[in-house]
Amino acid sequence: MTGEPFPEVAARATRDTTLRANLRHATHTIRDKRARAVAELPDWAGLRAAGKAIKDHTLRHLDRYLVQLEDAVTAAGGTVHWAADADEANAIVTRLVRAAVSPDAGEADAGEAEAEVVKVKSMATQEIGLNEALAAAGITAYETDLAELIVQLGDDRPSHILVPAIHRNRAEIREIFAGRMASWGRPAPEGLTDEPAELAEAARLHLREKFLRARVAVSGANFMVAETGTLVVVESEGNGRMCLTLPRTLISVVGIEKVVPTWRDLEVFLQLLPRSSTAERMNPYTSFWTGVTPGDGPSEFHLVLLDNGRTATLADEVGRQALRCIRCSACLNVCPVYERAGGHAYGSVYPGPIGAILTPQLRGVTGPVEASLPFASSLCGACYEVCPVAIDIPEVLVHLRERVAAQRGHRLERAAVAAAGYVLDHPELLRAAERAAARTRRFHPHRLPGPGRAWTDTRDLPELPPEPFRDWWRRNRR
């Protein structure tokens, strides 16, 4: 991540015409398909309300359900690890990978296995920088989701929750494959074109041997069922199924908010998520696993439960609703700010409207990136309208803006707001101020000086009328 505040990165991104064209085409296509898929269900509003209610109930009793989940996973033969932050989670996973590749292996075999881990697309592992932590320990993590593969081969960063390479077009992807696949040990096919089928086949051939060779896989999870200890991954390519079944050891890193109480709750979310994300009635691949079963799938399963700021977010009565998020990306596809600025401008693995409220809560609002994100919105409310679990993102944005404004360094802004509040609270003073402003209107600038200059860089100040409305009303009412 760049570490630059949103306005600075967004200013550059909006001048990139290729990026804007890619984003506009992709987001409009996805949101139009989603609208048709949602319209098929007459009870969509009821499903949305049910999803919200389940999530709110779970968050209120999160301590109880997490303990129940741990007990169920352990009873099914898995091992649960608790990680308070990113460093702890990375250390746990690194230790588990090393332990998984060393026993009962010859030296050459162990060295080869130690260098490779296959991964299912996981925002939690991106959040904690797991790939970088593994690389520092001499372990290479191979992303197997097609879009994540594109991002990784291109030394790039994800820019969308559902489609991490949404900022790339087909020609750019072909160039990445042709130029970088050889660095992973298998060059791209000769004469590779930018046809989607050819690009997908190149990725499939590229990854197949890694699936078959890897001893360890790392995944996230869309949901965790407390009553049975079952984890769920929904995906569209089949790479997740390969990662979840072939390696000997499976390590799942999952945020604590992903738990749901019962299997019955999945009925709601497995309707909400596919339609809101890929505009499908159900995902092509929905994988469930519960602990370990001898002779079927991995022989060792580890669940790393990640906090990393989630408990602090849960303590905020307004902001905690962000933890309902099921990572569908619907809010990104309707956001006019995201469409123009792109995901990299948000300086986080979580872009768009949900990132603007989730990142500042997980990381705090003191940093320049985090403090800028609550203002990366027009507050149009389109994100709330499409959210399948009814997160009121505009409400949380305003709440976070208050927290940012309360910090040191905003004394001039606070003084201006306090002065305006005092005037608005005293009608006679307000009336006098309106008259004075009207009488001096010809001297008013179209642009603000000093700190206010940024606000009027792209807009003129509104022209004042020749007299206040109060005076006009007093003269003209009958």
PDB file of C-alpha atoms in Angstrom, residues 40-196:
ATOM      1  CA  GLU A  40     -35.970 -12.770  -9.459  1.00  0.00           C
ATOM      2  CA  LEU A  41     -36.631 -13.182  -5.728  1.00  0.00           C
ATOM      3  CA  PRO A  42     -39.893 -11.748  -4.415  1.00  0.00           C
ATOM      4  CA  ASP A  43     -38.661 -12.101  -0.822  1.00  0.00           C
ATOM      5  CA  TRP A  44     -35.304 -10.330  -1.276  1.00  0.00           C
ATOM      6  CA  ALA A  45     -36.196  -7.682   1.316  1.00  0.00           C
ATOM      7  CA  GLY A  46     -37.069 -10.422   3.784  1.00  0.00           C
ATOM      8  CA  LEU A  47     -33.806 -12.266   3.119  1.00  0.00           C
ATOM      9  CA  ARG A  48     -31.894  -9.017   3.599  1.00  0.00           C
ATOM     10  CA  ALA A  49     -33.613  -8.391   6.926  1.00  0.00           C
ATOM     11  CA  ALA A  50     -32.933 -11.966   7.998  1.00  0.00           C
ATOM     12  CA  GLY A  51     -29.236 -11.665   7.145  1.00  0.00           C
ATOM     13  CA  LYS A  52     -28.989  -8.463   9.139  1.00  0.00           C
ATOM     14  CA  ALA A  53     -30.776 -10.021  12.128  1.00  0.00           C
ATOM     15  CA  ILE A  54     -28.581 -13.149  12.134  1.00  0.00           C
ATOM     16  CA  LYS A  55     -25.411 -11.105  11.959  1.00  0.00           C
ATOM     17  CA  ASP A  56     -26.518  -8.699  14.697  1.00  0.00           C
ATOM     18  CA  HIS A  57     -27.528 -11.560  16.966  1.00  0.00           C
ATOM     19  CA  THR A  58     -24.206 -13.302  16.400  1.00  0.00           C
ATOM     20  CA  LEU A  59     -22.178 -10.172  17.105  1.00  0.00           C
ATOM     21  CA  ARG A  60     -24.082  -9.592  20.352  1.00  0.00           C
ATOM     22  CA  HIS A  61     -23.167 -13.102  21.500  1.00  0.00           C
ATOM     23  CA  LEU A  62     -19.854 -13.452  19.665  1.00  0.00           C
ATOM     24  CA  ASP A  63     -17.939 -14.688  22.702  1.00  0.00           C
ATOM     25  CA  ARG A  64     -20.327 -17.595  23.196  1.00  0.00           C
ATOM     26  CA  TYR A  65     -20.399 -18.635  19.547  1.00  0.00           C
ATOM     27  CA  LEU A  66     -16.619 -18.505  19.160  1.00  0.00           C
ATOM     28  CA  VAL A  67     -16.147 -20.826  22.132  1.00  0.00           C
ATOM     29  CA  GLN A  68     -18.804 -23.151  20.711  1.00  0.00           C
ATOM     30  CA  LEU A  69     -16.996 -23.080  17.364  1.00  0.00           C
ATOM     31  CA  GLU A  70     -13.659 -23.920  18.983  1.00  0.00           C
ATOM     32  CA  ASP A  71     -15.176 -26.859  20.820  1.00  0.00           C
ATOM     33  CA  ALA A  72     -16.809 -28.200  17.660  1.00  0.00           C
ATOM     34  CA  VAL A  73     -13.655 -27.853  15.520  1.00  0.00           C
ATOM     35  CA  THR A  74     -11.568 -29.556  18.193  1.00  0.00           C
ATOM     36  CA  ALA A  75     -14.081 -32.398  18.553  1.00  0.00           C
ATOM     37  CA  ALA A  76     -13.898 -32.938  14.770  1.00  0.00           C
ATOM     38  CA  GLY A  77     -10.129 -33.364  14.867  1.00  0.00           C
ATOM     39  CA  GLY A  78      -9.036 -29.820  14.036  1.00  0.00           C
ATOM     40  CA  THR A  79      -6.864 -27.427  16.031  1.00  0.00           C
ATOM     41  CA  VAL A  80      -7.876 -23.847  16.821  1.00  0.00           C
ATOM     42  CA  HIS A  81      -5.389 -21.004  17.253  1.00  0.00           C
ATOM     43  CA  TRP A  82      -6.266 -17.485  18.450  1.00  0.00           C
ATOM     44  CA  ALA A  83      -4.433 -14.525  16.897  1.00  0.00           C
ATOM     45  CA  ALA A  84      -4.786 -11.085  18.460  1.00  0.00           C
ATOM     46  CA  ASP A  85      -3.147  -9.259  15.555  1.00  0.00           C
ATOM     47  CA  ALA A  86      -1.445  -9.679  12.195  1.00  0.00           C
ATOM     48  CA  ASP A  87       2.001 -10.449  13.614  1.00  0.00           C
ATOM     49  CA  GLU A  88       0.648 -13.223  15.799  1.00  0.00           C
ATOM     50  CA  ALA A  89      -1.384 -14.734  12.954  1.00  0.00           C
ATOM     51  CA  ASN A  90       1.591 -14.673  10.576  1.00  0.00           C
ATOM     52  CA  ALA A  91       3.823 -16.298  13.181  1.00  0.00           C
ATOM     53  CA  ILE A  92       1.283 -19.064  13.784  1.00  0.00           C
ATOM     54  CA  VAL A  93       0.873 -19.848  10.088  1.00  0.00           C
ATOM     55  CA  THR A  94       4.612 -19.783   9.443  1.00  0.00           C
ATOM     56  CA  ARG A  95       5.220 -22.176  12.315  1.00  0.00           C
ATOM     57  CA  LEU A  96       2.485 -24.522  11.106  1.00  0.00           C
ATOM     58  CA  VAL A  97       3.811 -24.571   7.536  1.00  0.00           C
ATOM     59  CA  ARG A  98       7.327 -25.385   8.695  1.00  0.00           C
ATOM     60  CA  ALA A  99       6.031 -28.163  10.923  1.00  0.00           C
ATOM     61  CA  ALA A 100       3.921 -29.596   8.106  1.00  0.00           C
ATOM     62  CA  VAL A 101       6.748 -29.963   5.607  1.00  0.00           C
ATOM     63  CA  SER A 102       9.477 -31.319   7.867  1.00  0.00           C
ATOM     64  CA  PRO A 103       8.294 -34.647   9.369  1.00  0.00           C
ATOM     65  CA  ASP A 104       8.800 -37.927   7.478  1.00  0.00           C
ATOM     66  CA  ALA A 105      10.410 -36.255   4.498  1.00  0.00           C
ATOM     67  CA  GLY A 106      13.813 -36.565   2.941  1.00  0.00           C
ATOM     68  CA  GLU A 107      15.992 -33.475   2.854  1.00  0.00           C
ATOM     69  CA  ALA A 108      15.401 -32.656  -0.798  1.00  0.00           C
ATOM     70  CA  ASP A 109      11.691 -33.360  -0.556  1.00  0.00           C
ATOM     71  CA  ALA A 110      11.340 -31.251   2.581  1.00  0.00           C
ATOM     72  CA  GLY A 111      13.204 -28.351   1.010  1.00  0.00           C
ATOM     73  CA  GLU A 112      11.004 -28.403  -2.063  1.00  0.00           C
ATOM     74  CA  ALA A 113       7.792 -28.629  -0.038  1.00  0.00           C
ATOM     75  CA  GLU A 114       8.871 -25.907   2.343  1.00  0.00           C
ATOM     76  CA  ALA A 115       9.146 -23.450  -0.524  1.00  0.00           C
ATOM     77  CA  GLU A 116       5.538 -23.813  -1.682  1.00  0.00           C
ATOM     78  CA  VAL A 117       2.087 -23.169  -0.293  1.00  0.00           C
ATOM     79  CA  VAL A 118      -1.071 -22.935  -2.397  1.00  0.00           C
ATOM     80  CA  LYS A 119      -3.709 -20.423  -1.402  1.00  0.00           C
ATOM     81  CA  VAL A 120      -7.414 -19.934  -1.824  1.00  0.00           C
ATOM     82  CA  LYS A 121      -8.339 -16.295  -2.302  1.00  0.00           C
ATOM     83  CA  SER A 122      -8.526 -14.803   1.196  1.00  0.00           C
ATOM     84  CA  MET A 123      -8.923 -11.162   2.160  1.00  0.00           C
ATOM     85  CA  ALA A 124      -7.996 -11.953   5.760  1.00  0.00           C
ATOM     86  CA  THR A 125      -4.553 -13.187   4.693  1.00  0.00           C
ATOM     87  CA  GLN A 126      -4.122 -10.119   2.493  1.00  0.00           C
ATOM     88  CA  GLU A 127      -5.130  -7.951   5.427  1.00  0.00           C
ATOM     89  CA  ILE A 128      -2.331  -9.349   7.596  1.00  0.00           C
ATOM     90  CA  GLY A 129       0.271  -9.501   4.808  1.00  0.00           C
ATOM     91  CA  LEU A 130       0.673 -13.267   5.057  1.00  0.00           C
ATOM     92  CA  ASN A 131       2.330 -13.740   1.659  1.00  0.00           C
ATOM     93  CA  GLU A 132       5.056 -11.272   2.580  1.00  0.00           C
ATOM     94  CA  ALA A 133       5.552 -12.883   5.997  1.00  0.00           C
ATOM     95  CA  LEU A 134       5.873 -16.331   4.422  1.00  0.00           C
ATOM     96  CA  ALA A 135       8.319 -15.020   1.824  1.00  0.00           C
ATOM     97  CA  ALA A 136      10.483 -13.592   4.610  1.00  0.00           C
ATOM     98  CA  ALA A 137      10.561 -17.106   6.087  1.00  0.00           C
ATOM     99  CA  GLY A 138      11.589 -18.683   2.766  1.00  0.00           C
ATOM    100  CA  ILE A 139       8.108 -19.946   1.851  1.00  0.00           C
ATOM    101  CA  THR A 140       6.444 -19.032  -1.448  1.00  0.00           C
ATOM    102  CA  ALA A 141       2.669 -18.677  -1.437  1.00  0.00           C
ATOM    103  CA  TYR A 142       1.001 -19.273  -4.795  1.00  0.00           C
ATOM    104  CA  GLU A 143      -2.354 -17.593  -5.339  1.00  0.00           C
ATOM    105  CA  THR A 144      -4.675 -19.918  -7.256  1.00  0.00           C
ATOM    106  CA  ASP A 145      -7.695 -17.685  -7.886  1.00  0.00           C
ATOM    107  CA  LEU A 146      -7.412 -16.430 -11.478  1.00  0.00           C
ATOM    108  CA  ALA A 147      -7.685 -12.746 -10.621  1.00  0.00           C
ATOM    109  CA  GLU A 148      -5.337 -13.098  -7.656  1.00  0.00           C
ATOM    110  CA  LEU A 149      -2.882 -14.932  -9.928  1.00  0.00           C
ATOM    111  CA  ILE A 150      -2.990 -11.987 -12.343  1.00  0.00           C
ATOM    112  CA  VAL A 151      -2.308  -9.563  -9.509  1.00  0.00           C
ATOM    113  CA  GLN A 152       0.514 -11.659  -8.084  1.00  0.00           C
ATOM    114  CA  LEU A 153       2.262 -12.250 -11.423  1.00  0.00           C
ATOM    115  CA  GLY A 154       1.979  -8.541 -12.209  1.00  0.00           C
ATOM    116  CA  ASP A 155       3.549  -7.478  -8.872  1.00  0.00           C
ATOM    117  CA  ASP A 156       0.314  -5.607  -8.398  1.00  0.00           C
ATOM    118  CA  ARG A 157      -2.241  -5.102  -5.638  1.00  0.00           C
ATOM    119  CA  PRO A 158      -5.905  -6.161  -5.547  1.00  0.00           C
ATOM    120  CA  SER A 159      -8.327  -3.352  -6.323  1.00  0.00           C
ATOM    121  CA  HIS A 160     -11.712  -5.027  -5.853  1.00  0.00           C
ATOM    122  CA  ILE A 161     -13.163  -7.476  -3.333  1.00  0.00           C
ATOM    123  CA  LEU A 162     -14.687  -9.875  -5.855  1.00  0.00           C
ATOM    124  CA  VAL A 163     -12.546  -9.165  -8.941  1.00  0.00           C
ATOM    125  CA  PRO A 164      -9.086  -8.200  -7.642  1.00  0.00           C
ATOM    126  CA  ALA A 165      -7.777  -7.529 -11.169  1.00  0.00           C
ATOM    127  CA  ILE A 166     -10.754  -5.446 -12.269  1.00  0.00           C
ATOM    128  CA  HIS A 167      -8.381  -2.600 -13.171  1.00  0.00           C
ATOM    129  CA  ARG A 168      -6.749  -4.762 -15.841  1.00  0.00           C
ATOM    130  CA  ASN A 169      -8.119  -5.437 -19.322  1.00  0.00           C
ATOM    131  CA  ARG A 170      -7.583  -8.573 -21.415  1.00  0.00           C
ATOM    132  CA  ALA A 171      -4.610  -7.195 -23.321  1.00  0.00           C
ATOM    133  CA  GLU A 172      -2.822  -6.267 -20.117  1.00  0.00           C
ATOM    134  CA  ILE A 173      -3.477  -9.721 -18.648  1.00  0.00           C
ATOM    135  CA  ARG A 174      -2.030 -11.416 -21.725  1.00  0.00           C
ATOM    136  CA  GLU A 175       1.123  -9.309 -21.391  1.00  0.00           C
ATOM    137  CA  ILE A 176       1.451 -10.273 -17.720  1.00  0.00           C
ATOM    138  CA  PHE A 177       1.052 -13.981 -18.455  1.00  0.00           C
ATOM    139  CA  ALA A 178       3.432 -13.916 -21.413  1.00  0.00           C
ATOM    140  CA  GLY A 179       6.100 -12.020 -19.499  1.00  0.00           C
ATOM    141  CA  ARG A 180       5.907 -13.452 -15.989  1.00  0.00           C
ATOM    142  CA  MET A 181       4.711 -17.058 -16.003  1.00  0.00           C
ATOM    143  CA  ALA A 182       8.207 -18.312 -16.753  1.00  0.00           C
ATOM    144  CA  SER A 183       9.381 -16.869 -13.436  1.00  0.00           C
ATOM    145  CA  TRP A 184       7.091 -19.414 -11.749  1.00  0.00           C
ATOM    146  CA  GLY A 185       8.680 -22.314 -13.612  1.00  0.00           C
ATOM    147  CA  ARG A 186       6.267 -22.740 -16.522  1.00  0.00           C
ATOM    148  CA  PRO A 187       6.168 -20.283 -19.431  1.00  0.00           C
ATOM    149  CA  ALA A 188       2.918 -19.183 -20.996  1.00  0.00           C
ATOM    150  CA  PRO A 189       1.838 -21.081 -24.127  1.00  0.00           C
ATOM    151  CA  GLU A 190       3.316 -19.785 -27.374  1.00  0.00           C
ATOM    152  CA  GLY A 191       1.014 -17.574 -29.366  1.00  0.00           C
ATOM    153  CA  LEU A 192      -1.161 -16.778 -26.342  1.00  0.00           C
ATOM    154  CA  THR A 193      -3.962 -14.363 -27.268  1.00  0.00           C
ATOM    155  CA  ASP A 194      -6.167 -12.254 -25.049  1.00  0.00           C
ATOM    156  CA  GLU A 195      -9.205 -14.508 -25.493  1.00  0.00           C
ATOM    157  CA  PRO A 196     -10.641 -15.294 -22.017  1.00  0.00           C
TER     158      PRO A 196
END
